[in-house]
Tab-separated table of C-alpha atoms in Angstrom:
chain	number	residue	atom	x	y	z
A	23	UNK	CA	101.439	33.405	194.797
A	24	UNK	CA	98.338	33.991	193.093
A	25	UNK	CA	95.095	35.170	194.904
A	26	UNK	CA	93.432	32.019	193.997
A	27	UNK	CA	96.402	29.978	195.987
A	28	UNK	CA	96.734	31.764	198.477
A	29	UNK	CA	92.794	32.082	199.395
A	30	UNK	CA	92.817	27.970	198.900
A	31	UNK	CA	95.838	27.566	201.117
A	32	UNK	CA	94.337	29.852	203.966
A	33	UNK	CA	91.004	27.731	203.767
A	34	UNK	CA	92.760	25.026	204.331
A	35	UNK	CA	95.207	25.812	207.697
A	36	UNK	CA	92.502	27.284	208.951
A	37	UNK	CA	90.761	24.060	209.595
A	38	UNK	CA	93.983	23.211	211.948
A	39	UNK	CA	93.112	24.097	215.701
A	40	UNK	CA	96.385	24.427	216.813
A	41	UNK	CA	98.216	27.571	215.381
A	42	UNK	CA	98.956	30.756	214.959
A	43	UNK	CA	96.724	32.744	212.828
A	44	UNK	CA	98.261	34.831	210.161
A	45	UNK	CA	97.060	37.547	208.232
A	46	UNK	CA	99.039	37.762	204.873
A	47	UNK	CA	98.422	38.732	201.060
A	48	UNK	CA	98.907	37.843	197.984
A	49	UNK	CA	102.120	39.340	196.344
A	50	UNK	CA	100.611	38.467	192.638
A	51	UNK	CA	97.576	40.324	191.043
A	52	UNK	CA	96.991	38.850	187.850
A	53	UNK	CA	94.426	35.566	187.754
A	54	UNK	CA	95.498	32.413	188.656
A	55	UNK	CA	94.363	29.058	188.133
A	56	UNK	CA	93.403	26.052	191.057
A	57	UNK	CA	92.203	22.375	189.083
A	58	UNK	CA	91.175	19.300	191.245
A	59	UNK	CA	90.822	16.249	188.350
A	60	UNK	CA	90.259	12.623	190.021
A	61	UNK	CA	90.935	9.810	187.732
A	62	UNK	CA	90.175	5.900	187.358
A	63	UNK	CA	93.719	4.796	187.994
A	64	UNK	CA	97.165	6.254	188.882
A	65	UNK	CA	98.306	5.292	185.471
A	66	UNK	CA	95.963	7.344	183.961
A	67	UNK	CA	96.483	9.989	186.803
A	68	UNK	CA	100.669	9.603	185.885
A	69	UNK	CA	99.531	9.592	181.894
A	70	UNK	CA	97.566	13.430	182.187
A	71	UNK	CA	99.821	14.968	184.454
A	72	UNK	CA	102.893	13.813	182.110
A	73	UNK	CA	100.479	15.191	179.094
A	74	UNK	CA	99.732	18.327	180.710
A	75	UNK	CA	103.323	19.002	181.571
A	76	UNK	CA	104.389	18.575	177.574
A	77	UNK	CA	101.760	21.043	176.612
A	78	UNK	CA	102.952	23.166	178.887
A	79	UNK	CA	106.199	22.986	177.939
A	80	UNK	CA	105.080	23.727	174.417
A	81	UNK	CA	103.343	26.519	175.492
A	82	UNK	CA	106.660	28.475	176.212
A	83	UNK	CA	106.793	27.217	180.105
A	84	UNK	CA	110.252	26.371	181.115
A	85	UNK	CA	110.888	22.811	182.495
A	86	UNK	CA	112.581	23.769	185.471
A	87	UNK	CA	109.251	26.062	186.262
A	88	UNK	CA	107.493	23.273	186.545
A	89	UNK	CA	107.431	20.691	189.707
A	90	UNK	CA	105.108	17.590	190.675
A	91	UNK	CA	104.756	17.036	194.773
A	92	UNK	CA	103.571	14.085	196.098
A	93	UNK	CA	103.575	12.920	200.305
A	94	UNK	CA	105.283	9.606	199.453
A	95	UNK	CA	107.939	8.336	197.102
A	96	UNK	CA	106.032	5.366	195.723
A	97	UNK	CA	103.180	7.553	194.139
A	98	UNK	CA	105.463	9.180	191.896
A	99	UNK	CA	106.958	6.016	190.490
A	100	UNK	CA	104.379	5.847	187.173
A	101	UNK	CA	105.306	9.176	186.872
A	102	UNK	CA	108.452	8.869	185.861
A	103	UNK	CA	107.862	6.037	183.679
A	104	UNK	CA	105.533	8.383	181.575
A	105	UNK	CA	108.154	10.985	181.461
A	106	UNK	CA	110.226	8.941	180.426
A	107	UNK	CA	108.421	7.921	177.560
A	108	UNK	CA	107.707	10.927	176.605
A	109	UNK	CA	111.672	12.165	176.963
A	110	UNK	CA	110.738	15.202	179.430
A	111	UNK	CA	113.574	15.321	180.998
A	112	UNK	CA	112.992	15.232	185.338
A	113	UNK	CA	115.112	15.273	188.562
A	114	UNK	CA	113.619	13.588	191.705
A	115	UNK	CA	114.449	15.114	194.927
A	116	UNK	CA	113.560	13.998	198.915
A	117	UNK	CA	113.304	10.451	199.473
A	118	UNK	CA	116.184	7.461	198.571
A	119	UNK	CA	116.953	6.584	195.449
A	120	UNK	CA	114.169	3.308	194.388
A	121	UNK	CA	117.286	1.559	193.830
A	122	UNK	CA	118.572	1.592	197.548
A	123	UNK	CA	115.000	0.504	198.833
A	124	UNK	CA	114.848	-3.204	200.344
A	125	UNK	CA	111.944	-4.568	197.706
A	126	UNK	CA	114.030	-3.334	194.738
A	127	UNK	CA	117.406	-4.653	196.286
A	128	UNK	CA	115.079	-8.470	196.966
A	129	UNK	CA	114.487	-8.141	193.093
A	130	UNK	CA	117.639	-7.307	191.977
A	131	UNK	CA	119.714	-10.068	193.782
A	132	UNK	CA	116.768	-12.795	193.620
A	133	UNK	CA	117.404	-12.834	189.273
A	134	UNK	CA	121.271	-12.961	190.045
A	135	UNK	CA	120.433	-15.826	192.450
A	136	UNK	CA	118.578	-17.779	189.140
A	137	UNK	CA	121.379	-16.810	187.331
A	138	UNK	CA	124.333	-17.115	189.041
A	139	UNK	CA	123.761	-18.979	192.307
A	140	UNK	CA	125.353	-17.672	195.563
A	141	UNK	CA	127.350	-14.480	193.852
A	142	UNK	CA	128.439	-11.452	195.411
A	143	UNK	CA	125.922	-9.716	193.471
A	144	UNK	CA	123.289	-12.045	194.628
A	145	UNK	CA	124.306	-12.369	198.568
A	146	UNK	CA	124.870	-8.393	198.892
A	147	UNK	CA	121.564	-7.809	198.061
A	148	UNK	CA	119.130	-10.913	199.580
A	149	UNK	CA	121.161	-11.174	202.807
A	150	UNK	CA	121.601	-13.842	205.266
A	151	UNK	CA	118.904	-13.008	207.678
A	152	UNK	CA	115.949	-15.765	208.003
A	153	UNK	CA	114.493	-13.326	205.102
A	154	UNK	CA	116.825	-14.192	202.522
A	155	UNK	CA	117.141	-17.426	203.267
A	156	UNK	CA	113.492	-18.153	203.266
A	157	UNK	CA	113.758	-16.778	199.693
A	158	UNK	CA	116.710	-18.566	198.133
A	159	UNK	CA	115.065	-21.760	199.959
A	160	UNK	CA	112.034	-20.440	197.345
A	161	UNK	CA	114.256	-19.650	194.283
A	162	UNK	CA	115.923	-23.340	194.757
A	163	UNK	CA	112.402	-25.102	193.904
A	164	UNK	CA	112.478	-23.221	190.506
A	165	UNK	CA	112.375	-24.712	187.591
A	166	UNK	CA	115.556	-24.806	185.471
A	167	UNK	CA	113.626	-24.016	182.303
A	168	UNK	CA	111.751	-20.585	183.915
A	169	UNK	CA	115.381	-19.926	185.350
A	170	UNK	CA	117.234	-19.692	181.167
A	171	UNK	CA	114.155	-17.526	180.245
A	172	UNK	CA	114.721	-13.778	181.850
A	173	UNK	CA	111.197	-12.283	181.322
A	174	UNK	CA	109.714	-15.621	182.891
A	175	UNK	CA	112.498	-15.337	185.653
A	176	UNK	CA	111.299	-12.080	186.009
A	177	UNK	CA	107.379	-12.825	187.181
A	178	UNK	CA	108.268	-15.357	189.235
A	179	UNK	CA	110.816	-13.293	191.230
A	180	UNK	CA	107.744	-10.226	191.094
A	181	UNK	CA	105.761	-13.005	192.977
A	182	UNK	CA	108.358	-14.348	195.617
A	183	UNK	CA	109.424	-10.737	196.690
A	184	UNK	CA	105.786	-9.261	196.943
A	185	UNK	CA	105.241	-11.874	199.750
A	186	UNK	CA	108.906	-11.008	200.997
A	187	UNK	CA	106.760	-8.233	202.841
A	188	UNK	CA	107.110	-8.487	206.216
A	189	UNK	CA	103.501	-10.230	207.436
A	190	UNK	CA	102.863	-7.796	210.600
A	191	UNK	CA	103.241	-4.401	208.112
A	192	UNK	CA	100.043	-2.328	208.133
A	193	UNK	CA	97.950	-3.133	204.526
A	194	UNK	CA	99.167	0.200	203.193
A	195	UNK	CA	102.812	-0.511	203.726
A	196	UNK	CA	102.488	-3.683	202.392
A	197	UNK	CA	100.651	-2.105	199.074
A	198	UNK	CA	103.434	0.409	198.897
A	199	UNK	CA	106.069	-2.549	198.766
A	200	UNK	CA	104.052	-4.271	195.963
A	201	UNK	CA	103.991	-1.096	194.020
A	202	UNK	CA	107.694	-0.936	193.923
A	203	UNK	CA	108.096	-4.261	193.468
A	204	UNK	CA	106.270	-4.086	190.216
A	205	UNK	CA	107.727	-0.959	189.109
A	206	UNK	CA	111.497	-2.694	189.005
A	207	UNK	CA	109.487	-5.531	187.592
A	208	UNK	CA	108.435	-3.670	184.679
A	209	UNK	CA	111.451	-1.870	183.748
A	210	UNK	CA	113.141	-5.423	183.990
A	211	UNK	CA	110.577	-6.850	181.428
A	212	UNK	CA	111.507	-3.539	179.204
A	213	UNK	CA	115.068	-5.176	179.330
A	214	UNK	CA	116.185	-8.104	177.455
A	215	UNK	CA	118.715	-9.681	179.811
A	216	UNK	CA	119.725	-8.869	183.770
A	217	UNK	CA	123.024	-7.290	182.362
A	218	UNK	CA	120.410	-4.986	180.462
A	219	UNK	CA	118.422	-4.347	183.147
A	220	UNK	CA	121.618	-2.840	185.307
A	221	UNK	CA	123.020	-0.864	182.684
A	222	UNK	CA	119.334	0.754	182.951
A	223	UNK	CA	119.276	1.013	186.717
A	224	UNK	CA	122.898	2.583	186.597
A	225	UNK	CA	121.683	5.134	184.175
A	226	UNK	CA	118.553	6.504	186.633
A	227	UNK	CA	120.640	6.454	189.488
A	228	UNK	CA	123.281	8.414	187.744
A	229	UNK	CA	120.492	10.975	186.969
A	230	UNK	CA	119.441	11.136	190.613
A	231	UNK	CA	122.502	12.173	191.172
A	232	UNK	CA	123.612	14.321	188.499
A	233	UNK	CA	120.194	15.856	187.022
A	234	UNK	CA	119.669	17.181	183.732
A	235	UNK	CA	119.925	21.083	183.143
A	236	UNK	CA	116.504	22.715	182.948
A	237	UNK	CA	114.194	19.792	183.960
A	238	UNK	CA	111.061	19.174	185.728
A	239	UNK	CA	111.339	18.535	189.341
A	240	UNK	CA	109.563	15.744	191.214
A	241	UNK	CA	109.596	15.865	194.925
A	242	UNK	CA	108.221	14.934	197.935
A	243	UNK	CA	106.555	17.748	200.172
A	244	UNK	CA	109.032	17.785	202.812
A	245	UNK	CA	111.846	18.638	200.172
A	246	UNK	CA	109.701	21.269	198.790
A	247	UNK	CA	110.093	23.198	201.728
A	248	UNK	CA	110.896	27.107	200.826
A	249	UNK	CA	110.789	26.253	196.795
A	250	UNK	CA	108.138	27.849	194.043
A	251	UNK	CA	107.128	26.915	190.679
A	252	UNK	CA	105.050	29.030	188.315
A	253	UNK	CA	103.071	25.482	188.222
A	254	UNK	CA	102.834	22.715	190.930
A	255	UNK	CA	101.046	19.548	190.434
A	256	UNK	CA	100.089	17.478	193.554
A	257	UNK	CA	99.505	14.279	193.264
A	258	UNK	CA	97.731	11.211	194.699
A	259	UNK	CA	95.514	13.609	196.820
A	260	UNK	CA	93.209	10.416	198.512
A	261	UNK	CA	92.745	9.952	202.227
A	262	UNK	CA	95.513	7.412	203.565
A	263	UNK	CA	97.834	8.903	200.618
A	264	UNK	CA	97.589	12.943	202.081
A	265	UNK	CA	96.434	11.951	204.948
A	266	UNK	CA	98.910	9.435	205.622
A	267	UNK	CA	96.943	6.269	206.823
A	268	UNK	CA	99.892	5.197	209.439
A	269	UNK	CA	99.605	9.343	210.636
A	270	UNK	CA	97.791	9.839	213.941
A	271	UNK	CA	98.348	13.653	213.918
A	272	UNK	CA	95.787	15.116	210.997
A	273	UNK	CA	96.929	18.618	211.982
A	274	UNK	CA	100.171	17.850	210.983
A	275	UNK	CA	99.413	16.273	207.528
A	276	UNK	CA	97.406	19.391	206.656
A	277	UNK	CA	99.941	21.218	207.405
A	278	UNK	CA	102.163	19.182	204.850
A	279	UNK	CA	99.550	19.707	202.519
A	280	UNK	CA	99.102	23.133	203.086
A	281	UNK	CA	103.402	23.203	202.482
A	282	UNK	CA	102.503	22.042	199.064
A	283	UNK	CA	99.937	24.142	197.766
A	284	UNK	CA	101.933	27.435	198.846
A	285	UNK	CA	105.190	26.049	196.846
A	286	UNK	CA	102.611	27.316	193.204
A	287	UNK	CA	103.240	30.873	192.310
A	288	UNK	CA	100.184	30.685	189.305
A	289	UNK	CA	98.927	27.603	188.525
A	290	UNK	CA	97.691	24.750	191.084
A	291	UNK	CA	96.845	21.166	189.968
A	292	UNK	CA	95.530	18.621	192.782
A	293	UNK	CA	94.989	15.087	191.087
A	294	UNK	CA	93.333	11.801	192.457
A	295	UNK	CA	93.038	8.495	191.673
A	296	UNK	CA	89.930	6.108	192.314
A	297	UNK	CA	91.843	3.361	193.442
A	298	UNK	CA	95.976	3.346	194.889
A	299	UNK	CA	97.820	0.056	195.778
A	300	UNK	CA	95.305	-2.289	194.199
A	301	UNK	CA	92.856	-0.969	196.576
A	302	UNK	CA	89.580	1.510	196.418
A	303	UNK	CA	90.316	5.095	197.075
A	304	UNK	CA	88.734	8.696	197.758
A	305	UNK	CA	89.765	12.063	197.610
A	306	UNK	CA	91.736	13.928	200.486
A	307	UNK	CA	89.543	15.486	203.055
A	308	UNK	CA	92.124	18.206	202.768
A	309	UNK	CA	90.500	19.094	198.911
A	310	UNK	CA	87.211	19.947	200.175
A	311	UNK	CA	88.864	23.046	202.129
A	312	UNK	CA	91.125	23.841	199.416
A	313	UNK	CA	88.164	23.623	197.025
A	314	UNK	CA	85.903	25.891	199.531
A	315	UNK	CA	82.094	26.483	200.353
A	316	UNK	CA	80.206	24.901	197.252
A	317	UNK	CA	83.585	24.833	195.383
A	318	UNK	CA	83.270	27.977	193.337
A	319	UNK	CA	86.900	29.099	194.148
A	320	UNK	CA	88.509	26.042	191.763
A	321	UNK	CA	87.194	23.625	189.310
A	322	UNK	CA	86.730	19.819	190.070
A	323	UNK	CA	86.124	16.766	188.415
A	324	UNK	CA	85.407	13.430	189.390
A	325	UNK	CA	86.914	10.162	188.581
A	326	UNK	CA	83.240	8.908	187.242
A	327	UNK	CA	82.196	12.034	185.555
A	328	UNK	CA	81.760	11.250	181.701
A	329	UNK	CA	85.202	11.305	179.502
A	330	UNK	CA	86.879	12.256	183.470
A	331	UNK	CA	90.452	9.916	182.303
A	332	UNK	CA	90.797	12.545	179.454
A	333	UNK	CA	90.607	15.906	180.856
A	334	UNK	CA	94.240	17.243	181.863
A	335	UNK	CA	94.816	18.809	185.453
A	336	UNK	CA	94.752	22.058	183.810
A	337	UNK	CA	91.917	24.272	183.141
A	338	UNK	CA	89.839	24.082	179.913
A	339	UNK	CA	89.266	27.206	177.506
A	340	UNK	CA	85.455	26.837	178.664
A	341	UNK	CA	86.585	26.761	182.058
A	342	UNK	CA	88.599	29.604	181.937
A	343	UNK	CA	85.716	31.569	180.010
A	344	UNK	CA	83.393	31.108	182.579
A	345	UNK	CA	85.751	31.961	185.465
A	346	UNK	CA	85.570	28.573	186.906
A	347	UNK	CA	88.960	27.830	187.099
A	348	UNK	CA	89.723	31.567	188.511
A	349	UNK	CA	87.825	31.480	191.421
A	350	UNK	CA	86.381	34.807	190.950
A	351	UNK	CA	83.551	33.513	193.017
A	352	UNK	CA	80.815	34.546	190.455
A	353	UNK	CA	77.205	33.854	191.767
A	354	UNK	CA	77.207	31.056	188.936
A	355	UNK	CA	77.143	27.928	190.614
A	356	UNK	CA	79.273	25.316	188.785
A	357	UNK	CA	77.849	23.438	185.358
A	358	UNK	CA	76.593	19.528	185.871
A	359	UNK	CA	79.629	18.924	182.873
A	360	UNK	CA	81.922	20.678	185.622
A	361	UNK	CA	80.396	19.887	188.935
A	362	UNK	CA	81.693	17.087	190.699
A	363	UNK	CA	78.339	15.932	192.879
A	364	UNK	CA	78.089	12.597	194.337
A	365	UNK	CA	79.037	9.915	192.291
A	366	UNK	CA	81.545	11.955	190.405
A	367	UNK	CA	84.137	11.619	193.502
């Protein structure tokens, strides 16, 4: 890696009590470059990173050069929509396929309920625990009218399911359920009928399993384990995301973090959002030791800093001319259009 990344990744594990110290260098000489960007939304967070990636691609970067870690499964979900969109072609690795998930399997069979009653299709996939029959007990009491209209079919199932969550979950479990809840709800309302909507889910699961040649790769931490990229982007950097809010053992959750920031040979991105599961949000502890003394070593934006939802997680031409984004540790303190201060986080 770099010098940059590996100076950032030592500043953080050294924070963690509980290890061994280690001594090492950087095998790279040339310059490389460490962002932190924070941004309103994850949408707009999933919107820039996609951006950035396509840029870089144009730039002459190979897809498969190029890989997006996150700590959990459900933050990458927008993600893929935008790439999508924008036909950059992905593979997901580490964590089970959305499709497999209980909230997207509730989904799934509660529209072939409304459309087909008690089917196999329908039964496989709500179950006859108390669960599922609290919810076809639900579906029953639907009108016959929302049940011949698929996108109206579709909200009402996005409301039965979210509550499907089971009442004694921790709040951040039960955001994590909505948020896949209304990610299958929105590629259903991108489909015109249920029969539509499978034909789409059988074409991304085919994908997870057979990815395309040369693509980006989005993974969770723990599957990044002894991979590089040229370029890494981590994503949803708050505290409860990385740190994990159900995680008791910070030591350990640096330590994933400190997994993902060595996976970047050159080029480090660490983006935030100001609010994740419907709920207020603020960056990962585990950025300010990345980021360093004063936060010379990187550059960093905040979520409310002027035109913030339009810079991409990648170093500006200003930035770079100034040395910012190089960490060079000049004795130039950072710019008030760069600096982050108090109400930018």
């Amino acid at each position: 890696s770099s010098p940059e990344i590996v100076m950032a990744a030592k500043r953080l594990i050294r924070q963690n009590r509980n290890r061994f110290d280690k001594d090492y260098q950087p095998t790279l000489a040339e310059p490389g470059e460490l962002v932190i960007r924070g941004y309103s939304s994850p949408a707009i967070e999933a919107r820039q990173v996609a951006i950035a990636i396509a840029e870089l691609i144009q730039r002459g970067c190979a897809a498969h050069d190029i890989a997006v870690l996150y700590r959990a499964g459900a933050v990458a979900l927008p993600l893929q929509t935008m790439l999508k969109e924008m036909s950059i072609p992905f593979e997901v690795r580490g964590g089970a396929d959305l499709w497999q998930g209980v909230a997207a399997k509730l989904v799934i069979g509660s529209l072939y309920y409304l459309r087909d009653g008690e089917s196999p299709q329908a039964m496989s996939r709500l179950g006859t625990n108390t669960r599922g029959q609290i919810m076809r007990n639900q579906l029953d009491q639907i009108r016959a009218a929302v049940r011949n209209q698929f996108a109206a079919s579709c909200r009402t199932v996005q409301r039965i399911v979210g509550d499907a969550v089971p009442s004694r979950s921790p709040d951040r479990e039960k955001a994590e359920w909505n948020t896949v809840v209304d990610a299958v709800i929105a590629l259903a309302l991108s489909s015109s009928s249920l029969d539509e909507l499978e034909a789409k889910i059988a074409e991304q699961s085919k994908s997870l399993r057979k990815p395309p040649p040369h693509a980006v790769v989005l993974s969770t931490i723990h599957s990044a384990k002894g991979l590089e990229w040229d370029t890494v982007f981590m994503i949803g950097m708050e505290d409860g995301v990385l740190p994990h809010a159900n995680s008791e053992d910070i030591e350990e959750e640096r330590r994933v973090a400190y997994v993902g920031v060595t996976r970047a040979r050159r080029r480090l991105a660490l983006t935030y959002s100001a609010e994740r599961y419907g709920e207020r949000s603020k960056p990962s502890p585990f950025l300010f030791g990345i980021a360093g003394g004063k936060r010379r070593s990187c550059t960093w934006t905040g979520p409310k800093l002027v035109g913030a939802d339009d810079r991409l997680p990648l170093p500006t031409t200003d930035e770079k001319r100034r040395g910012i984004a190089y960490g060079n540790n000049r004795t130039a303190s950072l710019s008030p259009a760069t600096r982050p201060d108090k109400g930018a986080n």
